[in-house]
Amino acid sequence: MAGTRPRSSGIRALRPAAFGADPAGERMARIRRSPHYRDGVFQNPGGPTRLRPSGSARDLAKTYFDKEARSRRAPYGAPPVHSTTLADLARPPASGLRLTWMGHSSVLVEIDGYRVLFDPVWGERCSPFPFAGPKRLHPAPLPLAALGPVDVVVISHDHYDHLDLPTVKALAGTDTLFAVPLGVGAHLEHWGVSADRLRELDWHEATEIGGLTLTATPARHFCGRGLRNTQHTLWASWVVAGEEHRVYHSGDTGYFDGFEDIGTAHGPFDATMIQIGAYSDLWPDIHMTPREGMRAHLDLQGGRPKGVLLPIHWGTFNLAPHPWAEPGEWTMAAADAVGQPAAFPVPGLPFEPAGELPAEPWWRGVGHVPNRKWPLPDLVTGPAHEGLDLVGEE
Protein backbone atom coordinates (compact mmCIF):
# COMPACT_ATOMS: atom_id res chain seq x y z
CA MET A 1 0.00 0.00 0.00
CA ALA A 2 1.20 3.49 -0.73
CA GLY A 3 3.06 5.08 2.13
CA THR A 4 4.19 1.79 3.71
CA ARG A 5 6.85 0.56 1.30
CA PRO A 6 10.40 0.66 2.69
CA ARG A 7 12.69 3.31 1.31
CA SER A 8 16.43 3.23 0.86
CA SER A 9 18.60 4.98 3.45
CA GLY A 10 19.78 7.31 0.67
CA ILE A 11 16.25 8.53 -0.05
CA ARG A 12 15.59 8.97 3.67
CA ALA A 13 18.70 11.09 3.98
CA LEU A 14 17.35 13.48 1.35
CA ARG A 15 13.95 13.78 3.04
CA PRO A 16 13.63 17.06 4.97
CA ALA A 17 12.87 16.59 8.66
CA ALA A 18 9.83 18.83 8.23
CA PHE A 19 8.20 16.20 6.02
CA GLY A 20 7.70 14.19 9.20
CA ALA A 21 7.11 10.44 9.10
CA ASP A 22 4.53 8.13 7.56
CA PRO A 23 2.38 6.02 9.89
CA ALA A 24 3.58 2.46 10.22
CA GLY A 25 3.16 -0.64 12.37
CA GLU A 26 0.31 -0.60 14.89
CA ARG A 27 -0.47 3.03 14.07
CA MET A 28 -1.08 2.10 10.43
CA ALA A 29 -3.08 -0.94 11.49
CA ARG A 30 -5.29 1.29 13.61
CA ILE A 31 -5.77 3.61 10.65
CA ARG A 32 -6.91 0.69 8.48
CA ARG A 33 -9.47 -0.22 11.15
CA SER A 34 -10.99 3.26 11.13
CA PRO A 35 -14.54 3.39 9.74
CA HIS A 36 -13.49 6.61 7.95
CA TYR A 37 -10.66 4.92 6.01
CA ARG A 38 -11.58 3.22 2.75
CA ASP A 39 -9.80 2.32 -0.46
CA GLY A 40 -6.44 3.28 1.01
CA VAL A 41 -7.37 6.84 2.09
CA PHE A 42 -9.37 8.71 4.70
CA GLN A 43 -12.79 9.74 3.38
CA ASN A 44 -14.40 13.14 3.83
CA PRO A 45 -17.93 13.65 5.10
CA GLY A 46 -20.33 14.95 2.49
CA GLY A 47 -19.10 12.87 -0.43
CA PRO A 48 -16.26 13.29 -2.94
CA THR A 49 -14.00 16.27 -2.32
CA ARG A 50 -11.92 18.16 -4.88
CA LEU A 51 -8.45 18.46 -3.40
CA ARG A 52 -6.77 20.14 -6.39
CA PRO A 53 -7.57 23.58 -7.80
CA SER A 54 -10.29 23.46 -10.42
CA GLY A 55 -9.87 25.15 -13.79
CA SER A 56 -6.91 25.22 -16.16
CA ALA A 57 -3.31 26.01 -15.28
CA ARG A 58 -3.72 29.19 -17.30
CA ASP A 59 -6.70 30.29 -15.21
CA LEU A 60 -4.77 29.54 -12.03
CA ALA A 61 -1.75 31.52 -13.21
CA LYS A 62 -3.94 34.43 -14.25
CA THR A 63 -5.54 34.50 -10.82
CA TYR A 64 -2.26 34.42 -8.96
CA PHE A 65 -0.08 36.64 -11.10
CA ASP A 66 -2.45 39.50 -11.88
CA LYS A 67 -0.43 42.53 -10.77
CA GLU A 68 -3.26 44.47 -9.14
CA ALA A 69 -4.68 41.43 -7.36
CA ARG A 70 -1.24 40.42 -6.06
CA SER A 71 -0.73 43.80 -4.46
CA ARG A 72 -3.97 43.39 -2.49
CA ARG A 73 -3.14 39.94 -1.08
CA ALA A 74 -0.75 41.43 1.47
CA PRO A 75 -1.16 44.43 3.80
CA TYR A 76 0.30 47.71 2.59
CA GLY A 77 1.14 48.69 6.16
CA ALA A 78 2.28 46.84 9.29
CA PRO A 79 -0.65 44.95 10.86
CA PRO A 80 -1.12 45.94 14.51
CA VAL A 81 -0.08 43.32 17.04
CA HIS A 82 -0.70 43.35 20.78
CA SER A 83 2.61 42.47 22.43
CA THR A 84 1.21 39.92 24.83
CA THR A 85 2.92 40.05 28.22
CA LEU A 86 3.11 37.76 31.21
CA ALA A 87 0.80 40.19 33.01
CA ASP A 88 -1.85 39.68 30.32
CA LEU A 89 -1.95 35.96 30.98
CA ALA A 90 -0.93 35.69 34.65
CA ARG A 91 -4.30 36.80 36.02
CA PRO A 92 -6.92 34.03 35.70
CA PRO A 93 -9.91 34.93 33.51
CA ALA A 94 -12.71 36.34 35.66
CA SER A 95 -15.33 34.31 33.77
CA GLY A 96 -13.26 31.13 33.58
CA LEU A 97 -12.80 31.41 29.80
CA ARG A 98 -10.34 33.58 27.89
CA LEU A 99 -9.11 33.37 24.28
CA THR A 100 -5.94 34.82 22.80
CA TRP A 101 -5.66 34.66 19.02
CA MET A 102 -1.97 34.51 18.15
CA GLY A 103 -2.61 34.79 14.40
CA HIS A 104 -3.76 32.38 11.70
CA SER A 105 -5.30 29.36 13.50
CA SER A 106 -3.16 29.55 16.64
CA VAL A 107 -5.29 30.25 19.72
CA LEU A 108 -4.52 29.97 23.42
CA VAL A 109 -7.71 28.99 25.26
CA GLU A 110 -7.76 29.29 29.04
CA ILE A 111 -10.75 27.26 30.11
CA ASP A 112 -11.88 26.31 33.61
CA GLY A 113 -8.37 26.39 35.04
CA TYR A 114 -6.60 24.70 32.08
CA ARG A 115 -4.58 26.07 29.19
CA VAL A 116 -5.15 24.65 25.70
CA LEU A 117 -3.07 25.74 22.69
CA PHE A 118 -4.60 25.10 19.27
CA ASP A 119 -2.51 24.73 16.10
CA PRO A 120 0.54 26.65 17.36
CA VAL A 121 2.65 28.10 14.54
CA TRP A 122 5.50 30.34 15.64
CA GLY A 123 7.74 29.69 12.64
CA GLU A 124 8.55 32.38 10.08
CA ARG A 125 7.29 30.34 7.11
CA CYS A 126 4.65 27.66 6.66
CA SER A 127 6.91 25.52 4.54
CA PRO A 128 9.32 22.58 4.84
CA PHE A 129 12.14 24.97 3.91
CA PRO A 130 13.39 28.03 5.83
CA PHE A 131 14.17 29.92 2.61
CA ALA A 132 10.93 29.48 0.64
CA GLY A 133 7.19 29.40 1.12
CA PRO A 134 4.59 31.76 2.60
CA LYS A 135 6.19 34.10 5.13
CA ARG A 136 4.57 35.68 8.17
CA LEU A 137 2.89 39.03 7.51
CA HIS A 138 3.12 40.02 11.18
CA PRO A 139 5.35 38.86 14.04
CA ALA A 140 4.19 36.42 16.68
CA PRO A 141 2.69 38.43 19.55
CA LEU A 142 5.14 36.94 22.06
CA PRO A 143 7.98 34.40 22.12
CA LEU A 144 6.77 30.83 22.53
CA ALA A 145 8.92 30.44 25.65
CA ALA A 146 7.07 33.38 27.25
CA LEU A 147 3.69 31.72 26.84
CA GLY A 148 4.02 29.78 30.07
CA PRO A 149 2.99 26.21 30.81
CA VAL A 150 0.40 24.63 28.51
CA ASP A 151 -1.65 21.62 29.59
CA VAL A 152 -2.40 20.33 26.10
CA VAL A 153 -1.54 21.25 22.51
CA VAL A 154 -4.30 20.41 20.02
CA ILE A 155 -3.44 19.89 16.34
CA SER A 156 -6.16 19.90 13.67
CA HIS A 157 -4.15 18.35 10.81
CA ASP A 158 -0.64 18.07 9.42
CA HIS A 159 -0.43 20.94 6.90
CA TYR A 160 2.47 23.32 7.44
CA ASP A 161 0.35 26.27 8.52
CA HIS A 162 -1.10 24.15 11.36
CA LEU A 163 1.69 21.76 12.31
CA ASP A 164 4.99 23.64 12.52
CA LEU A 165 8.24 21.74 13.07
CA PRO A 166 10.15 24.47 15.00
CA THR A 167 7.18 25.06 17.28
CA VAL A 168 6.62 21.36 17.99
CA LYS A 169 10.31 20.82 18.71
CA ALA A 170 10.24 23.67 21.22
CA LEU A 171 7.13 22.28 22.89
CA ALA A 172 8.63 18.78 22.88
CA GLY A 173 11.05 20.08 25.51
CA THR A 174 8.17 20.75 27.90
CA ASP A 175 5.82 18.33 29.64
CA THR A 176 2.72 19.32 27.67
CA LEU A 177 0.46 16.67 26.18
CA PHE A 178 -0.58 16.61 22.51
CA ALA A 179 -4.04 15.76 21.19
CA VAL A 180 -3.89 14.97 17.47
CA PRO A 181 -5.94 13.26 14.76
CA LEU A 182 -5.25 9.65 13.90
CA GLY A 183 -1.86 9.18 12.22
CA VAL A 184 -0.45 12.63 13.02
CA GLY A 185 1.37 11.18 16.01
CA ALA A 186 3.91 9.68 13.59
CA HIS A 187 5.18 13.18 12.78
CA LEU A 188 5.41 14.19 16.43
CA GLU A 189 7.26 11.06 17.52
CA HIS A 190 9.68 11.63 14.62
CA TRP A 191 10.36 15.10 16.03
CA GLY A 192 10.97 14.01 19.61
CA VAL A 193 7.58 13.85 21.33
CA SER A 194 7.37 10.66 23.37
CA ALA A 195 4.45 8.30 22.70
CA ASP A 196 3.16 8.60 26.27
CA ARG A 197 2.47 12.30 25.69
CA LEU A 198 0.26 11.67 22.65
CA ARG A 199 -3.51 11.35 22.58
CA GLU A 200 -4.25 10.23 19.01
CA LEU A 201 -7.94 10.17 18.11
CA ASP A 202 -10.27 9.18 15.32
CA TRP A 203 -13.42 11.22 14.69
CA HIS A 204 -15.92 10.94 17.56
CA GLU A 205 -13.28 9.62 19.96
CA ALA A 206 -12.57 11.55 23.17
CA THR A 207 -9.83 11.79 25.75
CA GLU A 208 -9.78 13.17 29.30
CA ILE A 209 -6.97 15.53 30.26
CA GLY A 210 -7.37 16.78 33.79
CA GLY A 211 -10.85 18.25 34.03
CA LEU A 212 -11.22 18.63 30.26
CA THR A 213 -12.81 16.35 27.68
CA LEU A 214 -11.34 16.71 24.19
CA THR A 215 -13.27 15.21 21.29
CA ALA A 216 -12.07 14.93 17.69
CA THR A 217 -14.98 15.79 15.38
CA PRO A 218 -15.32 15.59 11.57
CA ALA A 219 -14.00 18.18 9.12
CA ARG A 220 -13.96 18.34 5.31
CA HIS A 221 -10.34 18.76 4.28
CA PHE A 222 -7.23 16.68 3.50
CA CYS A 223 -3.67 16.08 4.70
CA GLY A 224 -0.09 15.88 3.45
CA ARG A 225 3.42 17.22 4.05
CA GLY A 226 5.72 15.39 1.67
CA LEU A 227 6.02 15.01 -2.08
CA ARG A 228 3.31 12.39 -2.05
CA ASN A 229 -0.10 12.93 -0.49
CA THR A 230 -0.95 9.48 0.84
CA GLN A 231 -4.02 10.57 2.86
CA HIS A 232 -2.75 8.42 5.74
CA THR A 233 -3.23 11.03 8.46
CA LEU A 234 -6.62 12.31 9.53
CA TRP A 235 -7.83 15.91 9.80
CA ALA A 236 -10.29 17.04 12.47
CA SER A 237 -12.16 19.80 14.18
CA TRP A 238 -12.12 19.75 17.98
CA VAL A 239 -14.48 20.19 20.91
CA VAL A 240 -13.00 21.01 24.32
CA ALA A 241 -15.41 20.83 27.26
CA GLY A 242 -14.57 21.82 30.82
CA GLU A 243 -16.63 21.85 33.99
CA GLU A 244 -18.34 25.14 33.07
CA HIS A 245 -17.41 26.02 29.49
CA ARG A 246 -17.05 24.45 26.07
CA VAL A 247 -15.37 25.64 22.88
CA TYR A 248 -15.06 24.47 19.28
CA HIS A 249 -12.10 24.84 16.89
CA SER A 250 -12.85 24.12 13.23
CA GLY A 251 -9.33 23.50 11.96
CA ASP A 252 -9.51 23.72 8.17
CA THR A 253 -12.74 22.59 6.56
CA GLY A 254 -15.16 23.13 3.76
CA TYR A 255 -18.79 23.66 4.67
CA PHE A 256 -20.80 20.44 5.10
CA ASP A 257 -24.00 19.42 6.82
CA GLY A 258 -22.25 17.79 9.77
CA PHE A 259 -21.87 21.00 11.81
CA GLU A 260 -25.43 20.68 13.07
CA ASP A 261 -24.70 17.12 14.26
CA ILE A 262 -21.60 18.30 16.10
CA GLY A 263 -23.60 21.05 17.77
CA THR A 264 -26.36 18.65 18.77
CA ALA A 265 -23.87 16.20 20.29
CA HIS A 266 -21.52 18.66 21.99
CA GLY A 267 -22.94 22.19 21.98
CA PRO A 268 -23.96 24.84 22.49
CA PHE A 269 -20.56 26.52 22.72
CA ASP A 270 -19.40 29.56 24.65
CA ALA A 271 -17.04 30.29 21.77
CA THR A 272 -16.25 28.89 18.36
CA MET A 273 -13.03 29.42 16.43
CA ILE A 274 -14.02 29.18 12.78
CA GLN A 275 -11.85 29.15 9.62
CA ILE A 276 -12.91 32.03 7.36
CA GLY A 277 -9.77 32.70 5.29
CA ALA A 278 -7.74 31.20 2.41
CA TYR A 279 -10.90 30.41 0.45
CA SER A 280 -11.24 30.45 -3.32
CA ASP A 281 -13.60 29.36 -6.07
CA LEU A 282 -10.66 27.22 -7.19
CA TRP A 283 -10.99 24.99 -4.09
CA PRO A 284 -14.55 25.40 -2.75
CA ASP A 285 -14.73 22.02 -1.00
CA ILE A 286 -11.91 22.39 1.53
CA HIS A 287 -12.06 25.95 2.94
CA MET A 288 -15.00 28.12 3.96
CA THR A 289 -15.80 31.67 2.96
CA PRO A 290 -16.90 34.03 5.77
CA ARG A 291 -20.51 33.46 4.74
CA GLU A 292 -20.08 29.70 5.06
CA GLY A 293 -18.13 30.13 8.29
CA MET A 294 -21.01 32.08 9.80
CA ARG A 295 -23.43 29.41 8.64
CA ALA A 296 -21.22 26.75 10.25
CA HIS A 297 -21.21 28.66 13.56
CA LEU A 298 -25.00 28.97 13.54
CA ASP A 299 -25.38 25.28 12.69
CA LEU A 300 -23.16 24.44 15.66
CA GLN A 301 -25.33 26.63 17.90
CA GLY A 302 -28.64 25.09 16.92
CA GLY A 303 -29.45 27.52 14.13
CA ARG A 304 -29.46 30.73 16.16
CA PRO A 305 -26.90 33.34 17.25
CA LYS A 306 -25.30 32.12 20.49
CA GLY A 307 -21.87 32.30 22.07
CA VAL A 308 -19.05 34.23 20.42
CA LEU A 309 -17.46 33.63 17.04
CA LEU A 310 -13.70 34.16 16.72
CA PRO A 311 -12.66 34.17 13.04
CA ILE A 312 -9.37 32.35 12.43
CA HIS A 313 -7.11 31.27 9.55
CA TRP A 314 -6.56 34.73 8.11
CA GLY A 315 -4.27 37.75 8.37
CA THR A 316 -0.96 35.96 9.03
CA PHE A 317 -0.02 34.19 5.79
CA ASN A 318 -0.83 34.86 2.14
CA LEU A 319 -2.39 31.56 1.09
CA ALA A 320 -5.16 32.46 -1.36
CA PRO A 321 -6.04 34.96 -4.11
CA HIS A 322 -8.51 37.01 -2.07
CA PRO A 323 -7.48 40.44 -0.69
CA TRP A 324 -5.72 40.26 2.67
CA ALA A 325 -8.34 42.30 4.57
CA GLU A 326 -11.38 40.72 2.94
CA PRO A 327 -12.04 37.91 5.46
CA GLY A 328 -12.24 40.35 8.36
CA GLU A 329 -14.51 42.77 6.56
CA TRP A 330 -16.80 40.05 5.20
CA THR A 331 -17.05 38.26 8.56
CA MET A 332 -17.94 41.51 10.33
CA ALA A 333 -20.69 42.12 7.77
CA ALA A 334 -21.97 38.55 8.15
CA ALA A 335 -22.06 38.86 11.96
CA ASP A 336 -24.00 42.13 11.73
CA ALA A 337 -26.47 40.58 9.28
CA VAL A 338 -27.58 37.86 11.71
CA GLY A 339 -26.91 39.57 15.04
CA GLN A 340 -24.11 37.18 15.98
CA PRO A 341 -21.56 38.41 18.57
CA ALA A 342 -18.08 38.12 17.04
CA ALA A 343 -14.63 39.06 18.31
CA PHE A 344 -12.08 40.82 16.12
CA PRO A 345 -8.95 41.13 18.26
CA VAL A 346 -5.61 42.18 16.88
CA PRO A 347 -3.24 39.20 17.18
CA GLY A 348 -2.16 38.73 20.78
CA LEU A 349 -5.01 40.58 22.50
CA PRO A 350 -6.68 38.39 25.16
CA PHE A 351 -10.45 38.67 25.60
CA GLU A 352 -13.20 36.89 27.52
CA PRO A 353 -16.28 35.86 25.55
CA ALA A 354 -18.42 36.80 28.56
CA GLY A 355 -16.93 40.30 28.67
CA GLU A 356 -16.45 43.20 26.27
CA LEU A 357 -15.55 41.91 22.82
CA PRO A 358 -12.88 43.54 20.65
CA ALA A 359 -14.77 44.93 17.67
CA GLU A 360 -12.50 47.48 15.98
CA PRO A 361 -11.93 46.74 12.26
CA TRP A 362 -8.17 47.15 12.67
CA TRP A 363 -7.43 45.83 9.16
CA ARG A 364 -8.94 48.86 7.43
CA GLY A 365 -5.93 51.04 8.01
CA VAL A 366 -3.34 48.62 6.67
CA GLY A 367 -4.98 46.62 3.87
CA HIS A 368 -7.17 47.05 0.82
CA VAL A 369 -10.86 46.53 1.61
CA PRO A 370 -12.92 45.71 -1.49
CA ASN A 371 -15.98 47.86 -2.09
CA ARG A 372 -18.58 45.22 -2.84
CA LYS A 373 -21.90 43.77 -1.76
CA TRP A 374 -21.00 40.83 0.44
CA PRO A 375 -22.94 37.58 0.10
CA LEU A 376 -24.47 37.36 3.58
CA PRO A 377 -26.31 34.78 5.65
CA ASP A 378 -29.91 35.74 6.40
CA LEU A 379 -31.48 34.40 9.57
CA VAL A 380 -35.10 33.35 9.12
CA THR A 381 -37.66 31.41 11.12
CA GLY A 382 -37.91 27.64 10.87
CA PRO A 383 -36.21 24.47 12.13
CA ALA A 384 -32.49 24.74 12.85
CA HIS A 385 -31.45 22.92 9.71
CA GLU A 386 -33.70 25.17 7.61
CA GLY A 387 -33.15 28.38 9.52
CA LEU A 388 -30.46 29.99 7.41
CA ASP A 389 -30.71 31.17 3.86
CA LEU A 390 -27.84 32.65 1.90
CA VAL A 391 -28.52 35.94 0.21
CA GLY A 392 -26.46 38.46 -1.70
CA GLU A 393 -24.57 38.44 -4.94
CA GLU A 394 -21.43 36.42 -5.47
Tab-separated table of N, CA, C and O in Angstrom, residues 298 302-305 337-338 377-390:
chain	number	residue	atom	x	y	z
A	298	LEU	N	-23.578	29.033	13.180
A	298	LEU	CA	-24.998	28.974	13.541
A	298	LEU	C	-25.508	27.537	13.573
A	298	LEU	O	-26.300	27.157	14.447
A	302	GLY	N	-27.228	25.425	17.009
A	302	GLY	CA	-28.642	25.090	16.924
A	302	GLY	C	-29.443	25.986	16.019
A	302	GLY	O	-30.669	26.040	16.105
A	303	GLY	N	-28.757	26.722	15.120
A	303	GLY	CA	-29.451	27.521	14.133
A	303	GLY	C	-29.678	28.962	14.519
A	303	GLY	O	-30.251	29.726	13.733
A	304	ARG	N	-29.225	29.370	15.709
A	304	ARG	CA	-29.461	30.727	16.165
A	304	ARG	C	-28.179	31.350	16.724
A	304	ARG	O	-27.293	30.630	17.172
A	305	PRO	N	-28.093	32.676	16.707
A	305	PRO	CA	-26.900	33.338	17.255
A	305	PRO	C	-26.739	33.045	18.756
A	305	PRO	O	-27.626	33.356	19.556
A	337	ALA	N	-25.259	40.962	9.993
A	337	ALA	CA	-26.470	40.579	9.275
A	337	ALA	C	-27.371	39.662	10.092
A	337	ALA	O	-28.596	39.702	9.949
A	338	VAL	N	-26.780	38.818	10.949
A	338	VAL	CA	-27.582	37.858	11.711
A	338	VAL	C	-27.597	38.147	13.207
A	338	VAL	O	-28.184	37.393	13.984
A	377	PRO	N	-25.283	35.688	5.127
A	377	PRO	CA	-26.314	34.782	5.646
A	377	PRO	C	-27.494	35.602	6.133
A	377	PRO	O	-27.336	36.707	6.645
A	378	ASP	N	-28.695	35.053	5.984
A	378	ASP	CA	-29.906	35.742	6.400
A	378	ASP	C	-30.662	34.820	7.326
A	378	ASP	O	-31.095	33.730	6.931
A	379	LEU	N	-30.806	35.229	8.577
A	379	LEU	CA	-31.478	34.399	9.572
A	379	LEU	C	-32.984	34.512	9.396
A	379	LEU	O	-33.535	35.611	9.347
A	380	VAL	N	-33.638	33.359	9.284
A	380	VAL	CA	-35.096	33.353	9.117
A	380	VAL	C	-35.699	32.335	10.078
A	380	VAL	O	-34.999	31.555	10.700
A	381	THR	N	-37.017	32.340	10.215
A	381	THR	CA	-37.659	31.406	11.125
A	381	THR	C	-37.710	30.026	10.504
A	381	THR	O	-37.656	29.851	9.294
A	382	GLY	N	-37.826	29.011	11.357
A	382	GLY	CA	-37.914	27.644	10.868
A	382	GLY	C	-37.027	26.726	11.678
A	382	GLY	O	-36.288	27.154	12.566
A	383	PRO	N	-37.070	25.420	11.430
A	383	PRO	CA	-36.206	24.475	12.133
A	383	PRO	C	-34.745	24.837	11.947
A	383	PRO	O	-34.365	25.520	11.003
A	384	ALA	N	-33.905	24.359	12.862
A	384	ALA	CA	-32.492	24.741	12.846
A	384	ALA	C	-31.832	24.441	11.521
A	384	ALA	O	-31.088	25.248	10.981
A	385	HIS	N	-32.134	23.277	10.949
A	385	HIS	CA	-31.449	22.921	9.711
A	385	HIS	C	-31.998	23.668	8.507
A	385	HIS	O	-31.419	23.616	7.423
A	386	GLU	N	-33.134	24.382	8.695
A	386	GLU	CA	-33.697	25.172	7.605
A	386	GLU	C	-33.650	26.667	7.911
A	386	GLU	O	-34.173	27.478	7.167
A	387	GLY	N	-33.017	27.030	9.020
A	387	GLY	CA	-33.147	28.380	9.523
A	387	GLY	C	-32.192	29.397	8.952
A	387	GLY	O	-32.112	30.509	9.454
A	388	LEU	N	-31.433	29.050	7.935
A	388	LEU	CA	-30.456	29.988	7.413
A	388	LEU	C	-30.459	29.940	5.897
A	388	LEU	O	-30.171	28.913	5.291
A	389	ASP	N	-30.808	31.042	5.304
A	389	ASP	CA	-30.709	31.172	3.858
A	389	ASP	C	-29.485	32.018	3.538
A	389	ASP	O	-29.026	32.793	4.356
A	390	LEU	N	-28.985	31.859	2.338
A	390	LEU	CA	-27.837	32.646	1.900
A	390	LEU	C	-28.315	33.639	0.850
A	390	LEU	O	-28.922	33.259	-0.149
